[in-house]
Amino acid sequence: MQPSIKDKVEIAKSYIDKGFNAVFVLKTVKLSRSTYYYSLSVEGKEKAKPKGGKPKGYSLDNEYKKICDEQIKEFIMESIDGDALNYGYRKITYHLRRYYNLKINQKKVYRLCKELGILKDQRVIKPKLKRTIAVNRTITGSNQLWEMDIKYGYVQGEDKFFYLLNLIDVFDRSIIGYHMGLHCEAKDAAALLRKCLIKRNLFEEGASRPVIRTDNGPQFVNYKFSECCEEIKVEHERIPVKTPNKNAHIESFHRILEDDCLKINEFQTYAEAYETVNDFMEFYNNRRLHSSLRFMAPNEFYDLHFGENQTNIQIRV
């Protein structure tokens, strides 16, 4: 029986350590010098652990700006509602690179699609939710139309994103409620909607409910949010893909939030971000003047015209 390479290395090493000529010993045991010295170099060393860890939570675009995973999920949902309807995750990857200028690989797109439950085989098995398209409306009073959407913030000191889910009344511009957290799911959107109905005394039996308008984000196309709207008898309509003008009032608020709060503050901790945003929301609702509200603050305007239909103030959306 021929000795193994490992046995030959051990035999050769024992003789060389005793002072025998290395070239003569290796020739005798029929072992090449490279094999012998390589075996000595790796002896006792453990195999290095594969690199890996927790996903970063964001990707970069072509301008090296950080785009958080929740925003990328919205891009994916927009894509499959549009040109990428029948795409698998590989084609979606190239779609994101071409039309959203993202630096992203197929493994990450696969993970995000799996989290959304829209991988090709799952999308065939799972029936698609009935979608109600947003229609043109004329708003003459509070609590007739509410808009809901997500804004993303960044904590520089902790290198992570946070999410702001805001709900605005189109007529009086009040931010009735908001959810802020490191995660934002369909259950958070449903809880926020319930909280806002309670806050405005619209949860009682027989109360007239507002229409809730959203985009096509994963939180709003989820079955949990749809079931919540059916249960509390709220009509939910979604804007067509790539038409943010149909959600203009919440988008306008997010621009104010970005310019007056998020952009001018470099947060070092999430607690600091939470306190700053909370202070801004209080300022916006109670002290910030709106020219469209006859230079009143949103809550002041709401209190003045509570329960009224204004024929001289009409908002077409």
mmCIF file of C-alpha atoms in Angstrom:
data_model
loop_
_atom_site.group_PDB
_atom_site.id
_atom_site.type_symbol
_atom_site.label_atom_id
_atom_site.label_comp_id
_atom_site.label_asym_id
_atom_site.label_seq_id
_atom_site.Cartn_x
_atom_site.Cartn_y
_atom_site.Cartn_z
ATOM 1 C CA MET A 1 0.000 0.000 0.000
ATOM 2 C CA GLN A 2 1.422 3.344 -1.060
ATOM 3 C CA PRO A 3 1.786 5.935 1.762
ATOM 4 C CA SER A 4 -0.321 9.082 1.404
ATOM 5 C CA ILE A 5 1.175 12.513 0.780
ATOM 6 C CA LYS A 6 0.466 13.444 4.385
ATOM 7 C CA ASP A 7 2.412 10.350 5.569
ATOM 8 C CA LYS A 8 5.304 11.160 3.243
ATOM 9 C CA VAL A 9 5.436 14.733 4.597
ATOM 10 C CA GLU A 10 5.566 13.470 8.185
ATOM 11 C CA ILE A 11 8.314 10.928 7.358
ATOM 12 C CA ALA A 12 10.387 13.497 5.494
ATOM 13 C CA LYS A 13 9.975 16.090 8.263
ATOM 14 C CA SER A 14 11.123 13.641 10.933
ATOM 15 C CA TYR A 15 14.399 12.888 9.063
ATOM 16 C CA ILE A 16 15.041 16.511 8.056
ATOM 17 C CA ASP A 17 14.559 17.626 11.670
ATOM 18 C CA LYS A 18 17.284 15.102 12.659
ATOM 19 C CA GLY A 19 19.769 16.808 10.314
ATOM 20 C CA PHE A 20 19.539 14.717 7.147
ATOM 21 C CA ASN A 21 19.902 16.496 3.815
ATOM 22 C CA ALA A 22 16.473 17.731 2.698
ATOM 23 C CA VAL A 23 17.048 17.134 -1.040
ATOM 24 C CA PHE A 24 18.190 13.530 -0.415
ATOM 25 C CA VAL A 25 15.251 12.795 1.957
ATOM 26 C CA LEU A 26 12.598 14.197 -0.397
ATOM 27 C CA LYS A 27 14.069 12.270 -3.339
ATOM 28 C CA THR A 28 14.056 9.086 -1.274
ATOM 29 C CA VAL A 29 10.391 9.369 -0.191
ATOM 30 C CA LYS A 30 9.439 10.529 -3.736
ATOM 31 C CA LEU A 31 7.980 13.882 -2.644
ATOM 32 C CA SER A 32 8.426 17.159 -4.522
ATOM 33 C CA ARG A 33 9.882 20.149 -2.702
ATOM 34 C CA SER A 34 6.832 22.365 -3.524
ATOM 35 C CA THR A 35 4.399 19.836 -2.057
ATOM 36 C CA TYR A 36 6.477 19.407 1.075
ATOM 37 C CA TYR A 37 6.942 23.096 1.843
ATOM 38 C CA TYR A 38 3.318 23.955 0.947
ATOM 39 C CA SER A 39 2.139 21.258 3.388
ATOM 40 C CA LEU A 40 4.299 22.786 6.103
ATOM 41 C CA SER A 41 2.963 26.317 5.386
ATOM 42 C CA VAL A 42 -0.701 25.321 5.812
ATOM 43 C CA GLU A 43 -0.194 22.830 8.631
ATOM 44 C CA GLY A 44 -2.236 23.739 11.692
ATOM 45 C CA LYS A 45 -4.009 26.628 9.979
ATOM 46 C CA GLU A 46 -7.807 26.577 9.987
ATOM 47 C CA LYS A 47 -9.706 27.343 6.880
ATOM 48 C CA ALA A 48 -10.703 30.987 6.837
ATOM 49 C CA LYS A 49 -14.375 31.615 7.512
ATOM 50 C CA PRO A 50 -16.313 32.928 4.538
ATOM 51 C CA LYS A 51 -16.987 36.625 4.559
ATOM 52 C CA GLY A 52 -20.534 37.733 5.128
ATOM 53 C CA GLY A 53 -22.812 39.483 7.562
ATOM 54 C CA LYS A 54 -25.939 41.530 7.898
ATOM 55 C CA PRO A 55 -27.032 43.295 4.681
ATOM 56 C CA LYS A 56 -26.187 46.996 4.617
ATOM 57 C CA GLY A 57 -29.773 48.068 4.034
ATOM 58 C CA TYR A 58 -29.002 50.234 1.015
ATOM 59 C CA SER A 59 -27.452 50.287 -2.465
ATOM 60 C CA LEU A 60 -25.698 53.038 -4.410
ATOM 61 C CA ASP A 61 -26.859 54.751 -7.567
ATOM 62 C CA ASN A 62 -24.587 55.945 -10.372
ATOM 63 C CA GLU A 63 -23.898 59.162 -8.453
ATOM 64 C CA TYR A 64 -22.914 57.124 -5.360
ATOM 65 C CA LYS A 65 -25.948 58.288 -3.416
ATOM 66 C CA LYS A 66 -27.316 55.785 -0.885
ATOM 67 C CA ILE A 67 -30.769 54.405 -1.785
ATOM 68 C CA CYS A 68 -32.360 52.413 1.049
ATOM 69 C CA ASP A 69 -33.852 48.956 0.508
ATOM 70 C CA GLU A 70 -37.432 50.118 1.156
ATOM 71 C CA GLN A 71 -37.104 52.662 -1.662
ATOM 72 C CA ILE A 72 -35.703 49.937 -3.945
ATOM 73 C CA LYS A 73 -38.711 47.759 -3.067
ATOM 74 C CA GLU A 74 -40.971 50.593 -4.249
ATOM 75 C CA PHE A 75 -38.990 50.743 -7.508
ATOM 76 C CA ILE A 76 -39.500 46.995 -7.946
ATOM 77 C CA MET A 77 -43.259 47.269 -7.336
ATOM 78 C CA GLU A 78 -43.468 50.139 -9.824
ATOM 79 C CA SER A 79 -41.556 48.049 -12.354
ATOM 80 C CA ILE A 80 -43.765 44.952 -12.174
ATOM 81 C CA ASP A 81 -46.877 47.138 -12.397
ATOM 82 C CA GLY A 82 -45.454 48.643 -15.583
ATOM 83 C CA ASP A 83 -43.042 47.404 -18.247
ATOM 84 C CA ALA A 84 -41.545 44.633 -16.067
ATOM 85 C CA LEU A 85 -44.851 42.831 -15.440
ATOM 86 C CA ASN A 86 -43.598 39.377 -16.492
ATOM 87 C CA TYR A 87 -39.930 39.810 -15.569
ATOM 88 C CA GLY A 88 -38.043 37.479 -13.270
ATOM 89 C CA TYR A 89 -35.572 38.809 -10.737
ATOM 90 C CA ARG A 90 -32.698 38.743 -13.258
ATOM 91 C CA LYS A 91 -34.500 40.993 -15.735
ATOM 92 C CA ILE A 92 -35.695 43.192 -12.882
ATOM 93 C CA THR A 93 -32.017 43.663 -11.919
ATOM 94 C CA TYR A 94 -31.178 45.032 -15.374
ATOM 95 C CA HIS A 95 -34.369 47.105 -15.341
ATOM 96 C CA LEU A 96 -33.307 48.746 -12.053
ATOM 97 C CA ARG A 97 -29.834 49.423 -13.419
ATOM 98 C CA ARG A 98 -31.123 50.978 -16.648
ATOM 99 C CA TYR A 99 -34.127 53.005 -15.492
ATOM 100 C CA TYR A 100 -33.274 53.752 -11.846
ATOM 101 C CA ASN A 101 -29.472 54.021 -12.233
ATOM 102 C CA LEU A 102 -28.796 51.602 -9.376
ATOM 103 C CA LYS A 103 -25.596 49.680 -8.736
ATOM 104 C CA ILE A 104 -27.191 46.427 -7.621
ATOM 105 C CA ASN A 105 -26.564 42.713 -8.159
ATOM 106 C CA GLN A 106 -28.945 39.824 -8.838
ATOM 107 C CA LYS A 107 -28.540 38.256 -5.397
ATOM 108 C CA LYS A 108 -29.845 41.381 -3.676
ATOM 109 C CA VAL A 109 -32.750 41.763 -6.113
ATOM 110 C CA TYR A 110 -33.645 38.101 -5.502
ATOM 111 C CA ARG A 111 -33.636 38.707 -1.710
ATOM 112 C CA LEU A 112 -35.810 41.825 -2.000
ATOM 113 C CA CYS A 113 -38.246 40.089 -4.367
ATOM 114 C CA LYS A 114 -38.454 37.173 -1.960
ATOM 115 C CA GLU A 115 -39.242 39.549 0.934
ATOM 116 C CA LEU A 116 -41.990 41.121 -1.198
ATOM 117 C CA GLY A 117 -43.354 37.706 -2.188
ATOM 118 C CA ILE A 118 -43.221 38.479 -5.914
ATOM 119 C CA LEU A 119 -40.817 35.877 -7.236
ATOM 120 C CA LYS A 120 -42.062 34.460 -10.512
ATOM 121 C CA ASP A 121 -43.541 31.196 -9.200
ATOM 122 C CA GLN A 122 -45.139 32.908 -6.177
ATOM 123 C CA ARG A 123 -46.672 35.611 -8.330
ATOM 124 C CA VAL A 124 -48.462 32.950 -10.428
ATOM 125 C CA ILE A 125 -49.853 31.099 -7.403
ATOM 126 C CA LYS A 126 -50.866 34.165 -5.417
ATOM 127 C CA PRO A 127 -53.889 36.041 -6.831
ATOM 128 C CA LYS A 128 -53.344 39.715 -7.510
ATOM 129 C CA LEU A 129 -55.131 42.232 -5.316
ATOM 130 C CA LYS A 130 -57.989 44.141 -6.850
ATOM 131 C CA ARG A 131 -56.733 47.632 -7.573
ATOM 132 C CA THR A 132 -58.865 50.770 -7.408
ATOM 133 C CA ILE A 133 -57.339 53.556 -9.482
ATOM 134 C CA ALA A 134 -57.424 57.076 -8.020
ATOM 135 C CA VAL A 135 -60.138 59.192 -9.659
ATOM 136 C CA ASN A 136 -60.448 62.964 -10.014
ATOM 137 C CA ARG A 137 -62.232 64.499 -7.025
ATOM 138 C CA THR A 138 -63.343 67.901 -5.776
ATOM 139 C CA ILE A 139 -62.688 68.303 -2.045
ATOM 140 C CA THR A 140 -64.768 70.853 -0.112
ATOM 141 C CA GLY A 141 -64.096 69.908 3.513
ATOM 142 C CA SER A 142 -61.894 68.043 5.965
ATOM 143 C CA ASN A 143 -61.967 64.245 6.271
ATOM 144 C CA GLN A 144 -63.012 63.689 2.663
ATOM 145 C CA LEU A 145 -59.647 62.607 1.217
ATOM 146 C CA TRP A 146 -56.480 61.573 3.060
ATOM 147 C CA GLU A 147 -53.145 60.840 1.431
ATOM 148 C CA MET A 148 -50.501 58.501 2.890
ATOM 149 C CA ASP A 149 -46.899 57.988 1.854
ATOM 150 C CA ILE A 150 -43.402 57.187 3.165
ATOM 151 C CA LYS A 151 -40.391 59.475 3.505
ATOM 152 C CA TYR A 152 -36.907 58.127 4.185
ATOM 153 C CA GLY A 153 -34.407 59.700 6.566
ATOM 154 C CA TYR A 154 -30.795 58.857 7.346
ATOM 155 C CA VAL A 155 -28.885 58.661 10.639
ATOM 156 C CA GLN A 156 -25.325 59.581 9.738
ATOM 157 C CA GLY A 157 -23.798 58.562 13.065
ATOM 158 C CA GLU A 158 -25.269 55.041 12.954
ATOM 159 C CA ASP A 159 -25.216 54.564 9.146
ATOM 160 C CA LYS A 160 -28.841 53.463 8.888
ATOM 161 C CA PHE A 161 -32.141 54.656 7.485
ATOM 162 C CA PHE A 162 -35.383 55.374 9.294
ATOM 163 C CA TYR A 163 -38.875 55.561 7.837
ATOM 164 C CA LEU A 164 -41.572 58.176 8.230
ATOM 165 C CA LEU A 165 -45.073 57.087 7.229
ATOM 166 C CA ASN A 166 -47.195 60.247 7.130
ATOM 167 C CA LEU A 167 -50.939 60.763 6.699
ATOM 168 C CA ILE A 168 -52.238 64.170 5.571
ATOM 169 C CA ASP A 169 -55.728 65.616 5.168
ATOM 170 C CA VAL A 170 -55.845 67.121 1.665
ATOM 171 C CA PHE A 171 -58.245 69.923 2.665
ATOM 172 C CA ASP A 172 -56.703 71.312 5.844
ATOM 173 C CA ARG A 173 -53.104 70.061 5.251
ATOM 174 C CA SER A 174 -52.830 68.652 8.792
ATOM 175 C CA ILE A 175 -50.525 65.728 9.424
ATOM 176 C CA ILE A 176 -53.141 63.775 11.366
ATOM 177 C CA GLY A 177 -50.649 61.110 12.390
ATOM 178 C CA TYR A 178 -47.317 59.568 11.500
ATOM 179 C CA HIS A 179 -45.310 56.430 12.170
ATOM 180 C CA MET A 180 -41.531 56.681 12.598
ATOM 181 C CA GLY A 181 -39.327 53.626 12.930
ATOM 182 C CA LEU A 182 -36.436 51.575 11.603
ATOM 183 C CA HIS A 183 -38.988 49.377 9.828
ATOM 184 C CA CYS A 184 -42.295 50.143 8.138
ATOM 185 C CA GLU A 185 -44.664 47.345 7.164
ATOM 186 C CA ALA A 186 -48.308 46.927 6.162
ATOM 187 C CA LYS A 187 -49.318 46.401 9.804
ATOM 188 C CA ASP A 188 -47.814 49.806 10.681
ATOM 189 C CA ALA A 189 -49.805 51.485 7.885
ATOM 190 C CA ALA A 190 -53.006 49.787 9.100
ATOM 191 C CA ALA A 191 -52.338 50.830 12.709
ATOM 192 C CA LEU A 192 -51.691 54.437 11.652
ATOM 193 C CA LEU A 193 -54.946 54.581 9.678
ATOM 194 C CA ARG A 194 -56.926 53.310 12.669
ATOM 195 C CA LYS A 195 -55.211 55.790 14.999
ATOM 196 C CA CYS A 196 -56.034 58.732 12.709
ATOM 197 C CA LEU A 197 -59.709 57.731 12.451
ATOM 198 C CA ILE A 198 -59.897 57.581 16.241
ATOM 199 C CA LYS A 199 -58.126 60.931 16.569
ATOM 200 C CA ARG A 200 -60.753 62.624 14.379
ATOM 201 C CA ASN A 201 -63.703 60.773 15.927
ATOM 202 C CA LEU A 202 -64.479 58.885 12.724
ATOM 203 C CA PHE A 203 -64.251 55.364 14.116
ATOM 204 C CA GLU A 204 -67.763 55.240 15.542
ATOM 205 C CA GLU A 205 -70.468 53.275 13.747
ATOM 206 C CA GLY A 206 -72.131 55.355 11.042
ATOM 207 C CA ALA A 207 -69.403 58.011 10.840
ATOM 208 C CA SER A 208 -68.514 59.161 7.333
ATOM 209 C CA ARG A 209 -65.098 57.752 6.456
ATOM 210 C CA PRO A 210 -62.553 59.507 4.208
ATOM 211 C CA VAL A 211 -61.067 58.014 1.067
ATOM 212 C CA ILE A 212 -57.436 56.995 1.621
ATOM 213 C CA ARG A 213 -55.090 57.507 -1.341
ATOM 214 C CA THR A 214 -51.611 55.943 -1.592
ATOM 215 C CA ASP A 215 -48.988 55.026 -4.146
ATOM 216 C CA ASN A 216 -48.076 51.428 -4.997
ATOM 217 C CA GLY A 217 -45.538 50.840 -2.241
ATOM 218 C CA PRO A 218 -45.247 47.325 -0.743
ATOM 219 C CA GLN A 219 -46.931 48.470 2.484
ATOM 220 C CA PHE A 220 -50.079 49.488 0.602
ATOM 221 C CA VAL A 221 -50.465 46.583 -1.829
ATOM 222 C CA ASN A 222 -50.152 44.075 1.002
ATOM 223 C CA TYR A 223 -53.163 41.956 1.965
ATOM 224 C CA LYS A 224 -52.996 43.096 5.588
ATOM 225 C CA PHE A 225 -53.585 46.728 4.632
ATOM 226 C CA SER A 226 -56.325 45.786 2.171
ATOM 227 C CA GLU A 227 -58.112 43.682 4.792
ATOM 228 C CA CYS A 228 -57.864 46.532 7.307
ATOM 229 C CA CYS A 229 -59.514 48.969 4.875
ATOM 230 C CA GLU A 230 -62.341 46.502 4.190
ATOM 231 C CA GLU A 231 -62.860 45.849 7.891
ATOM 232 C CA ILE A 232 -63.144 49.540 8.884
ATOM 233 C CA LYS A 233 -65.044 50.415 5.663
ATOM 234 C CA VAL A 234 -62.497 52.844 4.218
ATOM 235 C CA GLU A 235 -62.201 53.173 0.452
ATOM 236 C CA HIS A 236 -58.575 52.717 -0.592
ATOM 237 C CA GLU A 237 -57.436 53.979 -3.980
ATOM 238 C CA ARG A 238 -53.947 53.793 -5.486
ATOM 239 C CA ILE A 239 -52.435 56.241 -7.928
ATOM 240 C CA PRO A 240 -51.226 55.004 -11.346
ATOM 241 C CA VAL A 241 -47.540 54.129 -11.590
ATOM 242 C CA LYS A 242 -45.180 57.105 -11.996
ATOM 243 C CA THR A 243 -47.866 59.755 -11.349
ATOM 244 C CA PRO A 244 -46.763 61.416 -8.078
ATOM 245 C CA ASN A 245 -48.864 64.464 -9.018
ATOM 246 C CA LYS A 246 -51.919 62.408 -8.020
ATOM 247 C CA ASN A 247 -50.457 62.329 -4.502
ATOM 248 C CA ALA A 248 -49.396 65.966 -4.682
ATOM 249 C CA HIS A 249 -50.250 67.123 -1.151
ATOM 250 C CA ILE A 250 -48.280 64.496 0.735
ATOM 251 C CA GLU A 251 -45.409 64.897 -1.763
ATOM 252 C CA SER A 252 -45.454 68.649 -1.129
ATOM 253 C CA PHE A 253 -45.300 68.049 2.614
ATOM 254 C CA HIS A 254 -42.359 65.703 2.161
ATOM 255 C CA ARG A 255 -40.520 68.449 0.275
ATOM 256 C CA ILE A 256 -41.122 70.800 3.215
ATOM 257 C CA LEU A 257 -39.988 68.089 5.631
ATOM 258 C CA GLU A 258 -36.819 67.513 3.604
ATOM 259 C CA ASP A 259 -35.901 71.207 3.246
ATOM 260 C CA ASP A 260 -36.842 72.399 6.740
ATOM 261 C CA CYS A 261 -35.884 69.388 8.843
ATOM 262 C CA LEU A 262 -34.043 66.404 7.363
ATOM 263 C CA LYS A 263 -31.597 68.228 5.073
ATOM 264 C CA ILE A 264 -30.399 70.766 7.641
ATOM 265 C CA ASN A 265 -29.800 68.211 10.413
ATOM 266 C CA GLU A 266 -27.049 65.596 10.412
ATOM 267 C CA PHE A 267 -28.336 63.072 12.928
ATOM 268 C CA GLN A 268 -25.821 61.157 15.014
ATOM 269 C CA THR A 269 -28.340 58.870 16.755
ATOM 270 C CA TYR A 270 -31.828 57.599 16.036
ATOM 271 C CA ALA A 271 -33.029 59.132 19.329
ATOM 272 C CA GLU A 272 -31.840 62.550 18.130
ATOM 273 C CA ALA A 273 -33.645 62.084 14.807
ATOM 274 C CA TYR A 274 -36.866 61.047 16.583
ATOM 275 C CA GLU A 275 -36.851 64.116 18.834
ATOM 276 C CA THR A 276 -36.092 66.502 15.960
ATOM 277 C CA VAL A 277 -38.817 65.084 13.724
ATOM 278 C CA ASN A 278 -41.355 65.142 16.556
ATOM 279 C CA ASP A 279 -40.603 68.829 17.223
ATOM 280 C CA PHE A 280 -40.954 69.620 13.513
ATOM 281 C CA MET A 281 -44.342 67.874 13.281
ATOM 282 C CA GLU A 282 -45.621 69.931 16.214
ATOM 283 C CA PHE A 283 -44.326 73.128 14.589
ATOM 284 C CA TYR A 284 -45.813 72.254 11.177
ATOM 285 C CA ASN A 285 -49.301 71.459 12.487
ATOM 286 C CA ASN A 286 -49.637 74.308 14.980
ATOM 287 C CA ARG A 287 -47.418 77.219 13.903
ATOM 288 C CA ARG A 288 -46.297 76.996 10.267
ATOM 289 C CA LEU A 289 -48.414 79.317 8.082
ATOM 290 C CA HIS A 290 -49.823 78.145 4.716
ATOM 291 C CA SER A 291 -50.759 80.614 2.021
ATOM 292 C CA SER A 292 -53.298 78.091 0.689
ATOM 293 C CA LEU A 293 -54.957 78.092 4.147
ATOM 294 C CA ARG A 294 -55.391 81.859 4.230
ATOM 295 C CA PHE A 295 -52.089 82.137 6.119
ATOM 296 C CA MET A 296 -53.186 79.923 8.990
ATOM 297 C CA ALA A 297 -51.535 76.858 10.500
ATOM 298 C CA PRO A 298 -53.165 73.497 9.539
ATOM 299 C CA ASN A 299 -54.698 72.762 12.956
ATOM 300 C CA GLU A 300 -55.932 76.348 13.273
ATOM 301 C CA PHE A 301 -57.637 76.088 9.869
ATOM 302 C CA TYR A 302 -59.148 72.697 10.777
ATOM 303 C CA ASP A 303 -60.566 73.983 14.070
ATOM 304 C CA LEU A 304 -62.047 77.024 12.329
ATOM 305 C CA HIS A 305 -63.787 75.049 9.562
ATOM 306 C CA PHE A 306 -64.480 71.798 11.403
ATOM 307 C CA GLY A 307 -67.527 69.991 10.013
ATOM 308 C CA GLU A 308 -68.140 72.542 7.257
ATOM 309 C CA ASN A 309 -68.301 72.148 3.484
ATOM 310 C CA GLN A 310 -66.684 75.182 1.876
ATOM 311 C CA THR A 311 -68.152 76.139 -1.465
ATOM 312 C CA ASN A 312 -65.605 78.950 -1.870
ATOM 313 C CA ILE A 313 -62.630 76.656 -1.107
ATOM 314 C CA GLN A 314 -62.485 73.727 -3.492
ATOM 315 C CA ILE A 315 -59.505 71.477 -4.110
ATOM 316 C CA ARG A 316 -59.414 69.409 -7.285
ATOM 317 C CA VAL A 317 -57.257 66.312 -7.055
#
